[in-house]
Structure formats: C-alpha cells, structure tokens
XYZ file of C-alpha atoms in Angstrom:
330
model
C 92.978 11.639 21.536
C 91.022 8.494 22.317
C 88.130 8.796 24.738
C 88.795 7.564 28.248
C 86.923 7.304 31.524
C 88.056 9.175 34.624
C 86.879 9.097 38.226
C 87.761 11.382 41.100
C 86.554 10.407 44.578
C 88.176 13.342 46.382
C 85.533 16.017 45.874
C 82.867 17.301 48.257
C 79.650 19.182 47.521
C 77.979 21.081 50.374
C 80.063 19.016 52.813
C 78.903 15.752 51.212
C 81.295 13.281 49.598
C 80.954 13.590 45.805
C 82.127 10.945 43.359
C 82.757 12.411 39.888
C 82.974 10.048 36.919
C 83.166 11.226 33.317
C 84.190 10.613 29.747
C 84.015 12.927 26.728
C 80.229 12.499 26.533
C 78.963 12.923 30.092
C 79.830 13.785 33.653
C 78.026 12.148 36.586
C 78.176 13.258 40.232
C 77.082 10.776 42.934
C 76.395 11.666 46.581
C 76.698 8.301 48.367
C 75.929 9.746 51.812
C 72.552 10.983 50.561
C 70.880 7.696 49.691
C 73.336 7.086 46.860
C 71.725 10.027 45.030
C 72.811 10.747 41.455
C 73.041 14.501 41.835
C 74.225 15.808 38.480
C 74.339 14.437 34.934
C 75.799 16.751 32.305
C 75.627 15.982 28.572
C 79.009 17.505 27.800
C 78.800 18.107 24.002
C 75.791 20.370 24.660
C 76.753 21.550 28.163
C 73.291 20.497 29.315
C 72.447 19.542 32.903
C 69.856 16.768 32.648
C 68.667 16.719 36.259
C 66.485 19.348 37.852
C 67.769 20.950 41.059
C 65.448 22.657 43.488
C 66.091 26.421 43.471
C 65.263 26.716 47.188
C 66.297 23.362 48.713
C 69.911 22.233 48.685
C 70.935 18.571 49.095
C 71.449 17.952 52.795
C 71.209 15.049 55.242
C 67.746 14.386 56.667
C 66.847 12.283 59.687
C 65.366 8.873 59.049
C 61.596 9.219 58.793
C 61.680 12.807 57.489
C 59.067 14.165 55.084
C 60.386 13.641 51.574
C 58.773 16.591 49.788
C 60.264 19.107 52.226
C 63.777 17.723 51.642
C 63.384 17.109 47.895
C 66.411 18.788 46.298
C 66.280 17.103 42.884
C 68.621 14.712 41.117
C 67.940 10.983 40.905
C 66.810 9.230 44.084
C 65.613 5.638 44.417
C 62.632 4.858 46.616
C 62.030 1.535 48.402
C 59.932 -0.224 49.721
C 57.076 2.288 49.558
C 55.952 5.762 48.564
C 53.218 6.896 50.997
C 53.834 6.193 54.677
C 52.171 3.078 56.099
C 52.490 0.542 58.911
C 53.365 -3.087 58.117
C 53.489 -5.727 60.872
C 53.792 -2.969 63.439
C 56.672 -1.197 61.682
C 56.299 2.245 60.090
C 57.530 2.483 56.523
C 58.752 6.092 56.280
C 57.677 8.632 53.691
C 59.084 7.652 50.272
C 60.902 4.681 51.766
C 64.004 3.930 53.784
C 66.859 4.520 51.310
C 66.859 8.248 50.548
C 67.885 9.428 54.034
C 70.524 6.749 54.601
C 74.231 6.728 53.668
C 75.329 4.063 51.217
C 78.609 2.207 51.326
C 80.669 2.461 48.159
C 83.791 1.280 46.397
C 85.321 1.632 42.967
C 85.179 -1.962 41.780
C 86.585 -1.307 38.291
C 88.953 1.520 37.376
C 90.526 1.764 33.936
C 90.597 4.172 31.018
C 88.066 1.948 29.236
C 85.570 1.451 32.077
C 84.752 2.591 35.603
C 82.264 0.810 37.860
C 81.098 2.203 41.190
C 79.479 -0.271 43.592
C 77.065 1.162 46.176
C 75.179 -0.772 48.836
C 73.267 -0.668 52.093
C 70.972 -2.764 54.280
C 67.385 -1.955 55.165
C 66.170 -0.347 58.365
C 62.644 -1.712 58.801
C 63.055 -4.239 55.984
C 65.413 -7.206 56.189
C 66.980 -6.369 52.844
C 70.266 -5.491 51.225
C 70.511 -3.561 47.986
C 73.592 -3.508 45.748
C 73.857 -1.138 42.800
C 76.659 -1.053 40.250
C 76.981 2.005 37.991
C 79.244 1.598 34.962
C 80.505 4.217 32.504
C 82.472 3.083 29.455
C 84.707 5.006 27.088
C 82.964 6.314 23.998
C 79.430 5.925 25.368
C 76.813 8.519 26.299
C 75.069 6.070 28.600
C 75.193 4.629 32.091
C 74.776 0.924 32.790
C 73.137 0.187 36.134
C 72.920 -3.273 37.664
C 70.862 -4.016 40.776
C 70.553 -6.822 43.287
C 68.020 -6.795 46.141
C 68.073 -9.635 48.675
C 65.429 -10.408 51.290
C 67.299 -11.896 54.240
C 64.221 -12.061 56.462
C 61.887 -14.885 57.527
C 58.812 -13.620 55.664
C 57.913 -12.386 52.164
C 58.262 -8.666 51.455
C 55.706 -6.728 49.395
C 57.131 -3.526 48.006
C 57.221 -0.708 45.479
C 60.679 0.119 44.099
C 60.895 3.273 42.044
C 63.588 5.060 40.055
C 63.048 8.759 40.675
C 65.029 11.075 38.341
C 63.894 14.700 38.421
C 64.392 16.173 34.961
C 64.895 19.790 33.936
C 62.298 20.914 31.395
C 61.356 23.823 29.153
C 58.123 24.472 27.207
C 59.876 22.909 24.208
C 60.271 19.557 26.006
C 58.457 16.369 25.004
C 57.606 13.404 27.242
C 57.928 10.076 25.412
C 56.522 6.717 26.497
C 55.730 3.471 24.685
C 52.099 2.611 23.938
C 50.465 2.097 27.331
C 47.276 2.315 29.369
C 47.396 5.394 31.580
C 45.641 5.651 34.943
C 45.275 9.062 36.623
C 46.538 8.969 40.207
C 43.338 10.507 41.564
C 44.752 13.942 42.393
C 46.766 16.542 40.470
C 44.433 15.880 37.545
C 42.681 19.259 37.389
C 43.511 19.962 33.731
C 42.197 16.532 32.591
C 38.843 14.770 32.869
C 40.328 12.253 35.325
C 39.578 9.193 33.167
C 42.024 6.489 31.990
C 43.405 6.959 28.487
C 45.676 5.388 25.879
C 49.011 7.182 25.681
C 49.437 9.911 24.504
C 45.920 11.250 23.934
C 43.989 12.304 27.035
C 40.923 14.471 27.438
C 40.878 17.871 29.066
C 38.523 18.951 31.833
C 36.069 20.174 29.170
C 36.495 17.097 26.959
C 39.004 18.626 24.536
C 41.901 16.440 23.287
C 45.195 16.856 25.179
C 48.512 15.558 23.821
C 50.307 14.471 26.987
C 53.684 14.499 25.240
C 53.606 18.305 25.200
C 54.947 20.206 28.205
C 52.835 23.229 29.244
C 54.572 26.487 30.199
C 55.180 27.261 33.884
C 52.478 29.921 33.782
C 49.883 27.184 33.273
C 50.026 26.467 37.018
C 49.241 22.824 36.255
C 50.381 19.552 37.828
C 49.966 16.031 36.397
C 50.317 12.707 38.197
C 49.546 9.445 36.427
C 50.662 5.841 36.001
C 51.494 4.402 32.579
C 50.681 0.674 32.815
C 50.551 -2.290 30.420
C 53.718 -0.964 28.797
C 54.330 -2.279 25.294
C 58.089 -1.858 25.860
C 60.332 -1.000 28.793
C 61.480 2.573 28.269
C 60.692 6.227 28.879
C 62.332 9.465 27.754
C 62.268 13.242 27.761
C 63.510 15.216 24.752
C 64.203 18.937 24.977
C 65.898 21.266 22.523
C 67.287 18.500 20.355
C 68.806 16.489 23.211
C 67.300 14.043 25.629
C 67.488 11.519 28.451
C 66.028 8.028 28.303
C 65.764 4.959 30.509
C 65.560 1.391 29.237
C 64.497 -1.371 31.625
C 62.883 -4.784 31.915
C 59.090 -4.230 31.841
C 58.628 -7.504 33.683
C 60.370 -5.836 36.664
C 59.388 -2.188 36.259
C 55.791 -2.736 35.204
C 54.733 0.896 35.208
C 56.085 4.391 34.681
C 54.804 7.032 37.052
C 54.860 10.589 35.729
C 54.754 13.486 38.167
C 54.935 16.667 36.124
C 54.939 20.000 37.940
C 54.225 22.881 35.586
C 54.204 25.581 38.242
C 51.176 24.143 40.025
C 53.025 22.424 42.906
C 55.112 24.719 45.123
C 55.929 26.851 42.060
C 58.177 24.085 40.720
C 58.785 23.405 37.021
C 60.161 19.919 36.363
C 59.147 16.378 35.412
C 59.746 13.079 37.182
C 59.821 9.960 34.982
C 59.603 7.057 37.429
C 59.827 3.430 36.327
C 58.267 1.469 39.196
C 57.672 -2.166 40.063
C 53.985 -1.488 40.719
C 51.279 1.073 41.433
C 49.520 3.014 42.953
C 51.509 5.082 45.423
C 49.732 3.538 48.431
C 51.535 0.214 48.956
C 48.594 -1.307 50.824
C 46.323 -0.637 47.841
C 48.898 -2.109 45.454
C 49.054 -5.251 47.588
C 45.259 -5.509 47.741
C 44.835 -5.234 43.970
C 47.833 -7.397 43.078
C 50.002 -4.670 41.559
C 52.775 -4.650 44.178
C 55.871 -6.835 43.822
C 56.732 -9.593 46.301
C 60.205 -10.843 47.225
C 60.010 -14.156 49.030
C 61.995 -14.893 52.188
C 65.600 -15.639 51.268
C 65.054 -14.635 47.638
C 67.118 -12.280 45.475
C 66.009 -10.190 42.518
C 68.421 -8.778 39.949
C 67.877 -6.478 37.001
C 69.650 -3.972 34.760
C 68.767 -0.461 33.617
C 70.416 1.696 30.962
C 70.313 5.499 31.098
C 71.116 7.093 27.754
C 71.770 10.647 26.588
C 71.004 11.404 22.962
C 70.859 14.181 20.376
C 67.732 14.103 18.209
C 64.527 15.960 17.524
C 62.738 12.898 16.143
C 60.053 10.967 17.990
C 61.316 7.804 19.686
C 59.804 4.483 18.712
C 61.806 2.374 21.154
C 64.856 2.399 23.404
C 66.441 -1.040 23.447
C 67.749 -2.512 26.676
C 71.342 -1.709 25.646
C 70.426 1.959 25.164
C 70.231 1.986 21.369
C 67.380 4.195 20.153
C 64.992 3.485 17.313
C 63.183 6.496 15.877
C 59.851 6.694 14.138
C-alpha cells in the first residue's frame, strides 16, 4: 500500500487540543494551545520517541510571565524575543520569551494523502510582532518542513533572540553532532571543562585532559554543559542514538549559533539534551545587543526562513545535513 499522510485534529492530551499528523515514517503531536509546542515525535519504524518528556512535570497552561524552568515539560518549544528576563523601553520581556505560554491560532491549510500542512500563528504581547509557522509532512518522507514568517508591525526596530528549543531524549550511547564551529562556554554549567573556548568537538577538562564533546556522559556523572557553537561552517545539528537520530537543517545566516544545554543528571536530576539553533547569543539579550550578536528586525520589516527536521537511521558520523534534509556521511 502506498504511503499516505493523515491528520486528526479531534484528539486531546491532558485537556489540551492535540493535532496528530503522521505517515508511515513518523507521527507528530502538536499542542497549539501551549505555545504551538511540538509535543511528541515518534520515528515509527523503530518505535522511538525523539523528544524528551519531563518525568515530573506534565504539559499544562502557565500564566504569561511564568518561570520557564518550573513549567518545562519537554518537547519542542520556540522562544522569542529573549531568553533571560529583561526590561526594554519600560516593558518586561518575560522569562524565555512571550510565545511559550500563549495559545496559537491554527488551521489545516493543505490536506491530502500526499501532503498535510498545518499553519500556526499568533501576535506578540510586549512586541509588535506576528509569527506564522507552517509545518508540512509529505508522503514517503521521514522529515518535517517548517516555514516561518515574522513581521514587525511596530514603529521602531526590534532586537531579539529567536531560538528553536527541542528537548531530546538521550542515552549514554548518544552522540551530539555539529559542524565545525567555534564554541564559547556560557559562563556557568561548565564545571567539567576548563571554561575556555574551543574548536568543536575537542574541549579540555577541568584538569586539562581532552574531552570529546560528541560523547554523552552517563546520568551518574551529575554533569551539566551549556555552550554556544558559533561561526558555524554549515547550518545543521543532530543527535544520534542507538543507530537512529534527529537532525535540524537551517540557514546559518539566520540561525547563526547552536546553543547546547546538556543535562547529564546535574540539573534537577534531569537527563536530556537541548540542541537550540538561535539567531544570536548569549542568553542575555542586552549583552547580545551590546556586542552585536543579536538580530534586528526593522520597523515594518518581515523575515522569512525555512527549517527541515529529519529522522534517520545510521551509526555513521554526519558530515553535513543539507537544507532539504538529505544527509551526507563521513
């Protein structure tokens, strides 16, 4: 039987509307009322859930301005226009931005056996913006095509950080994969390293010993890493585990860094990795603006870009993920 795409918009999960779209390769669950969160992504041939889910925190609505870490349930959020809380022109930018607590509008803009596209959108709260996101799944593909449009409808330029934030399930067999890049430690959660910049993937441990950052320590290590991969040679990142993996391909002129927050039991007892393509760094927006590593959207301007999320089966090291999701191995 030929592969086909199906969508069912009639489900609920923990009293939240759940959109379920799938083909023979993957099943995606979207929670539009929870910031448009991508909650579950299953690689069906291997029955593998790609996203990490918090064992103690379920997905639930949070009031605008809530503390992100205390509500962090896992899945794939998107954070805009900031990470750390700050005040801009008298307005408070809430912790991890204004999208994750807000419901998104949605519609099924394309529905056929060959292709389904879900359109999600919302306007800003403190920012004069509108974001539109289209998520497309096609028959016969183990990948998601995401298209974005962000418009600044206000009278002044907007400086921002926009970050994709998928939380990924890991095991000690997992491997983090990035293109050649210049890595900057975030300044905290660096206890197992010497805290100095390094060329991916070889860092130095606290005692000067070499550390291969591709390797995932066991949960008993009680470690936590937080760093920014900058000056990316190509626009991609990936995590391979047990012969299968998840990768993101993006425009490095838009997402100019990949943040990695890797909790190996050292933060709240959690064991997972966040691979976060971001339009700038560091996590303090005011510092990014001061050093010229934030992104600016002029008054009345619109930015558009595309991202491909791909599931794959391989144990080989990745050399590159092309923008269409095709993978080149070393």
